[in-house]
Tab-separated table of C-alpha atoms in Angstrom:
chain	number	residue	atom	x	y	z
A	1	UNK	CA	15.981	6.511	-22.724
A	2	UNK	CA	19.524	7.596	-23.062
A	3	UNK	CA	20.556	10.118	-25.832
A	4	UNK	CA	17.898	8.943	-28.294
A	5	UNK	CA	16.041	11.850	-30.137
A	6	UNK	CA	12.242	11.615	-30.282
A	7	UNK	CA	12.173	10.604	-33.853
A	8	UNK	CA	14.488	7.687	-32.659
A	9	UNK	CA	11.929	6.443	-30.261
A	10	UNK	CA	9.924	3.285	-31.161
A	11	UNK	CA	7.864	0.674	-29.615
A	12	UNK	CA	10.794	-1.616	-29.465
A	13	UNK	CA	12.814	1.092	-27.471
A	14	UNK	CA	9.993	1.472	-25.064
A	15	UNK	CA	9.669	-2.304	-24.533
A	16	UNK	CA	13.458	-2.707	-23.902
A	17	UNK	CA	13.290	0.271	-21.289
A	18	UNK	CA	10.511	-1.639	-19.605
A	19	UNK	CA	12.297	-4.967	-19.532
A	20	UNK	CA	15.446	-3.370	-18.171
A	21	UNK	CA	13.907	-0.841	-15.816
A	22	UNK	CA	10.772	-2.452	-14.696
A	23	UNK	CA	12.267	-5.372	-12.703
A	24	UNK	CA	14.376	-3.197	-10.422
A	25	UNK	CA	11.542	-0.789	-9.272
A	26	UNK	CA	8.185	-1.013	-7.554
A	27	UNK	CA	4.999	-1.467	-9.571
A	28	UNK	CA	3.808	1.819	-8.464
A	29	UNK	CA	7.071	3.429	-9.512
A	30	UNK	CA	7.092	1.843	-12.844
A	31	UNK	CA	3.575	2.755	-13.564
A	32	UNK	CA	4.496	6.558	-12.745
A	33	UNK	CA	7.289	6.305	-14.917
A	34	UNK	CA	5.394	4.774	-17.874
A	35	UNK	CA	2.572	7.372	-17.540
A	36	UNK	CA	5.134	9.927	-17.524
A	37	UNK	CA	6.681	8.618	-20.643
A	38	UNK	CA	3.370	8.382	-22.306
A	39	UNK	CA	2.312	11.926	-21.536
A	40	UNK	CA	5.582	13.418	-22.577
A	41	UNK	CA	5.341	11.658	-26.048
A	42	UNK	CA	1.663	12.602	-26.270
A	43	UNK	CA	2.695	16.092	-26.017
A	44	UNK	CA	5.451	15.615	-28.760
A	45	UNK	CA	2.623	14.095	-30.809
A	46	UNK	CA	0.343	17.205	-30.497
A	47	UNK	CA	3.180	19.417	-31.360
A	48	UNK	CA	3.836	17.520	-34.534
A	49	UNK	CA	7.314	16.248	-33.539
A	50	UNK	CA	6.324	12.661	-33.963
A	51	UNK	CA	3.503	10.743	-35.797
A	52	UNK	CA	2.392	8.276	-33.289
A	53	UNK	CA	3.101	7.627	-29.505
A	54	UNK	CA	5.317	4.638	-29.336
A	55	UNK	CA	4.878	4.359	-25.615
A	56	UNK	CA	1.337	3.262	-25.930
A	57	UNK	CA	2.428	-0.243	-25.960
A	58	UNK	CA	3.793	-0.421	-22.463
A	59	UNK	CA	1.430	-2.336	-20.249
A	60	UNK	CA	0.558	-1.256	-16.618
A	61	UNK	CA	1.861	-3.400	-13.930
A	62	UNK	CA	-0.613	-4.761	-11.468
A	63	UNK	CA	-0.089	-3.341	-8.118
A	64	UNK	CA	0.077	-5.596	-4.935
A	65	UNK	CA	-2.830	-5.810	-2.551
A	66	UNK	CA	-1.483	-3.668	0.472
A	67	UNK	CA	-2.416	-5.320	3.996
A	68	UNK	CA	-4.182	-2.705	6.002
A	69	UNK	CA	-3.203	-2.745	9.628
A	70	UNK	CA	-6.107	-1.412	11.839
A	71	UNK	CA	-5.595	-0.931	15.673
A	72	UNK	CA	-8.244	-2.440	17.875
A	73	UNK	CA	-9.783	-0.112	20.366
A	74	UNK	CA	-7.629	-1.704	23.115
A	75	UNK	CA	-4.436	-1.366	20.822
A	76	UNK	CA	-5.462	2.301	20.283
A	77	UNK	CA	-5.958	2.910	23.852
A	78	UNK	CA	-2.517	1.396	24.710
A	79	UNK	CA	-0.827	3.158	22.073
A	80	UNK	CA	-1.944	6.629	23.309
A	81	UNK	CA	-1.323	5.837	26.924
A	82	UNK	CA	2.107	4.639	26.044
A	83	UNK	CA	3.147	7.720	24.251
A	84	UNK	CA	1.759	9.954	27.085
A	85	UNK	CA	3.877	7.862	29.554
A	86	UNK	CA	7.009	9.161	27.868
A	87	UNK	CA	8.403	12.755	28.721
A	88	UNK	CA	6.558	15.932	28.222
A	89	UNK	CA	8.097	16.239	24.468
A	90	UNK	CA	5.899	13.468	23.516
A	91	UNK	CA	2.697	15.024	24.754
A	92	UNK	CA	2.017	16.711	21.388
A	93	UNK	CA	2.684	13.312	19.463
A	94	UNK	CA	-0.116	11.664	21.523
A	95	UNK	CA	-2.440	14.851	20.632
A	96	UNK	CA	-1.642	14.164	17.032
A	97	UNK	CA	-2.430	10.375	17.164
A	98	UNK	CA	-5.767	11.049	18.910
A	99	UNK	CA	-6.797	13.945	16.461
A	100	UNK	CA	-6.076	11.580	13.652
A	101	UNK	CA	-8.114	8.943	14.993
A	102	UNK	CA	-11.087	11.000	16.103
A	103	UNK	CA	-11.351	12.940	12.847
A	104	UNK	CA	-10.301	10.508	10.005
A	105	UNK	CA	-8.106	13.536	8.546
A	106	UNK	CA	-4.862	12.574	6.542
A	107	UNK	CA	-1.731	13.749	8.299
A	108	UNK	CA	-1.142	16.888	6.279
A	109	UNK	CA	-5.038	17.958	6.860
A	110	UNK	CA	-4.558	17.448	10.620
A	111	UNK	CA	-1.263	19.218	11.110
A	112	UNK	CA	-2.645	22.184	9.237
A	113	UNK	CA	-5.720	22.676	11.144
A	114	UNK	CA	-6.355	25.841	13.031
A	115	UNK	CA	-8.706	26.665	15.795
A	116	UNK	CA	-10.662	28.868	13.589
A	117	UNK	CA	-11.693	25.757	11.498
A	118	UNK	CA	-13.362	24.223	14.614
A	119	UNK	CA	-17.096	25.399	14.904
A	120	UNK	CA	-18.110	24.244	18.456
A	121	UNK	CA	-21.305	26.102	18.286
A	122	UNK	CA	-22.137	24.611	14.946
A	123	UNK	CA	-21.017	21.124	15.729
A	124	UNK	CA	-18.746	20.851	12.704
A	125	UNK	CA	-15.057	21.537	11.697
A	126	UNK	CA	-13.644	22.362	8.307
A	127	UNK	CA	-10.853	20.392	6.631
A	128	UNK	CA	-8.871	23.001	4.680
A	129	UNK	CA	-5.449	21.160	4.139
A	130	UNK	CA	-3.791	24.573	4.876
A	131	UNK	CA	-1.593	26.125	2.151
A	132	UNK	CA	-1.261	23.074	-0.025
A	133	UNK	CA	-5.014	22.165	0.370
A	134	UNK	CA	-6.611	18.782	0.588
A	135	UNK	CA	-5.862	16.017	-1.497
A	136	UNK	CA	-8.752	16.724	-4.087
A	137	UNK	CA	-8.291	20.433	-3.622
A	138	UNK	CA	-11.538	20.847	-1.885
A	139	UNK	CA	-12.566	22.230	1.640
A	140	UNK	CA	-14.844	19.801	3.563
A	141	UNK	CA	-17.166	20.450	6.500
A	142	UNK	CA	-17.320	17.260	8.853
A	143	UNK	CA	-19.510	16.866	11.795
A	144	UNK	CA	-17.714	17.385	15.150
A	145	UNK	CA	-17.593	13.632	16.496
A	146	UNK	CA	-18.273	13.246	20.228
A	147	UNK	CA	-14.692	12.048	21.047
A	148	UNK	CA	-13.130	14.743	18.916
A	149	UNK	CA	-15.347	17.522	20.686
A	150	UNK	CA	-14.328	16.272	24.128
A	151	UNK	CA	-10.708	16.026	23.074
A	152	UNK	CA	-10.391	19.470	21.478
A	153	UNK	CA	-12.450	21.101	24.184
A	154	UNK	CA	-9.974	19.675	26.723
A	155	UNK	CA	-6.953	20.797	24.709
A	156	UNK	CA	-8.561	24.338	24.189
A	157	UNK	CA	-9.065	24.786	28.024
A	158	UNK	CA	-5.596	23.756	28.559
A	159	UNK	CA	-4.176	26.167	26.032
A	160	UNK	CA	-6.515	29.064	25.547
A	161	UNK	CA	-5.301	29.521	21.958
A	162	UNK	CA	-6.138	32.165	19.508
A	163	UNK	CA	-8.221	31.386	16.381
A	164	UNK	CA	-5.082	31.559	14.089
A	165	UNK	CA	-3.106	28.971	16.163
A	166	UNK	CA	-2.355	25.483	14.925
A	167	UNK	CA	-4.380	22.813	16.777
A	168	UNK	CA	-1.369	20.525	16.611
A	169	UNK	CA	2.178	22.123	16.772
A	170	UNK	CA	4.188	19.255	15.142
A	171	UNK	CA	4.136	18.019	11.666
A	172	UNK	CA	4.540	14.184	12.460
A	173	UNK	CA	4.883	11.646	15.427
A	174	UNK	CA	6.581	8.988	13.562
A	175	UNK	CA	9.423	8.165	16.099
A	176	UNK	CA	6.854	8.455	19.066
A	177	UNK	CA	4.650	6.057	17.473
A	178	UNK	CA	7.371	3.450	16.419
A	179	UNK	CA	8.791	3.747	19.981
A	180	UNK	CA	5.444	3.138	21.551
A	181	UNK	CA	4.457	0.258	19.479
A	182	UNK	CA	7.795	-1.517	20.299
A	183	UNK	CA	7.460	-0.843	23.922
A	184	UNK	CA	3.758	-1.847	24.262
A	185	UNK	CA	4.425	-4.818	22.051
A	186	UNK	CA	1.989	-3.696	19.375
A	187	UNK	CA	1.932	-4.013	15.791
A	188	UNK	CA	3.799	-1.336	13.808
A	189	UNK	CA	1.223	1.421	13.351
A	190	UNK	CA	1.453	4.663	11.427
A	191	UNK	CA	-0.179	8.035	11.159
A	192	UNK	CA	-2.356	6.412	8.400
A	193	UNK	CA	-3.290	3.541	10.813
A	194	UNK	CA	-5.209	6.083	12.584
A	195	UNK	CA	-7.369	6.943	9.501
A	196	UNK	CA	-8.099	3.267	9.057
A	197	UNK	CA	-9.122	3.244	12.828
A	198	UNK	CA	-11.506	6.012	12.248
A	199	UNK	CA	-13.035	4.400	9.158
A	200	UNK	CA	-13.376	0.998	10.714
A	201	UNK	CA	-15.017	2.462	13.600
A	202	UNK	CA	-17.482	4.099	11.453
A	203	UNK	CA	-18.251	0.929	9.456
A	204	UNK	CA	-18.660	-1.074	12.584
A	205	UNK	CA	-21.212	1.540	13.844
A	206	UNK	CA	-23.336	0.863	10.848
A	207	UNK	CA	-22.670	4.287	9.164
A	208	UNK	CA	-23.338	4.520	5.432
A	209	UNK	CA	-20.274	4.048	3.079
A	210	UNK	CA	-21.169	7.196	1.254
A	211	UNK	CA	-21.521	9.186	4.344
A	212	UNK	CA	-17.992	7.973	5.619
A	213	UNK	CA	-16.548	8.709	2.095
A	214	UNK	CA	-17.728	12.260	2.652
A	215	UNK	CA	-16.169	12.610	6.043
A	216	UNK	CA	-12.755	11.397	4.744
A	217	UNK	CA	-12.625	13.220	1.579
A	218	UNK	CA	-13.283	10.537	-0.931
A	219	UNK	CA	-15.072	11.577	-4.312
A	220	UNK	CA	-16.289	8.042	-5.451
A	221	UNK	CA	-19.361	8.054	-3.285
A	222	UNK	CA	-18.124	5.226	-1.007
A	223	UNK	CA	-16.703	2.750	-3.367
A	224	UNK	CA	-13.110	2.723	-2.052
A	225	UNK	CA	-14.507	2.510	1.657
A	226	UNK	CA	-16.784	-0.448	0.728
A	227	UNK	CA	-13.824	-2.226	-1.150
A	228	UNK	CA	-11.212	-1.750	1.542
A	229	UNK	CA	-13.416	-2.109	4.649
A	230	UNK	CA	-16.452	-3.891	3.511
A	231	UNK	CA	-15.295	-7.200	5.232
A	232	UNK	CA	-15.537	-5.372	8.604
A	233	UNK	CA	-19.059	-4.596	8.235
A	234	UNK	CA	-19.711	-8.381	7.208
A	235	UNK	CA	-17.961	-9.431	10.444
A	236	UNK	CA	-19.610	-7.059	12.556
A	237	UNK	CA	-22.916	-8.129	11.046
A	238	UNK	CA	-22.339	-11.781	11.886
A	239	UNK	CA	-21.574	-10.739	15.559
A	240	UNK	CA	-24.728	-8.691	15.821
A	241	UNK	CA	-26.798	-11.667	14.293
A	242	UNK	CA	-25.812	-13.651	17.371
A	243	UNK	CA	-28.074	-11.341	19.367
A	244	UNK	CA	-31.089	-12.456	17.468
A	245	UNK	CA	-33.030	-14.808	19.496
A	246	UNK	CA	-36.550	-16.227	19.048
A	247	UNK	CA	-36.801	-18.554	21.856
A	248	UNK	CA	-40.333	-18.902	23.308
A	249	UNK	CA	-40.544	-18.844	27.233
């Protein structure tokens, strides 16, 4: 907004900003900047520096629908196998990929997980998010899924870690994943693709959307899961329907 003072800001000035700035940035960036301007001017109004908030005329831009890339079971197995076929430096990358896929955790949640967060006896694990916390700033307890239990038990037997040790010693596996995808001729997967993989498997297993939402840390009661992955349940339902036969011998 240049060197304009608060009192010089008008709806017209804000609209001119949107017309110049908007086309050069992504919709999400524009919306963030718009919301920031509105919030700053709302503060100025509360302090009595301006009478009205001129930025309220700025419309939000519609965000493009992002195409979710979900690995199949075969693609996931190929990805892990390919990463493990690299040298020993990539073993921890494969471990991170498996932990993400078997837990449904976000990357920061998985890389901040410590062995004290795993309760083998109680059959659960805690997602704390470490020092920065989880996305919604709440610790959640999640069942220790069979595949995750097997994976963690093997990892624990190999390392004999202390309770304060991190389960995964790296913070990301971007390069290993990209290289493995290219070598195995897979789609380009990311850390977050493993979270999608977890949720898609849960949906296809017939687990309630609300339960899945609790596992992955959504606070909307399953609305986002239903919106994002509902088509998977429909497809799975049609496949299961083919097994319904009423033939009379």
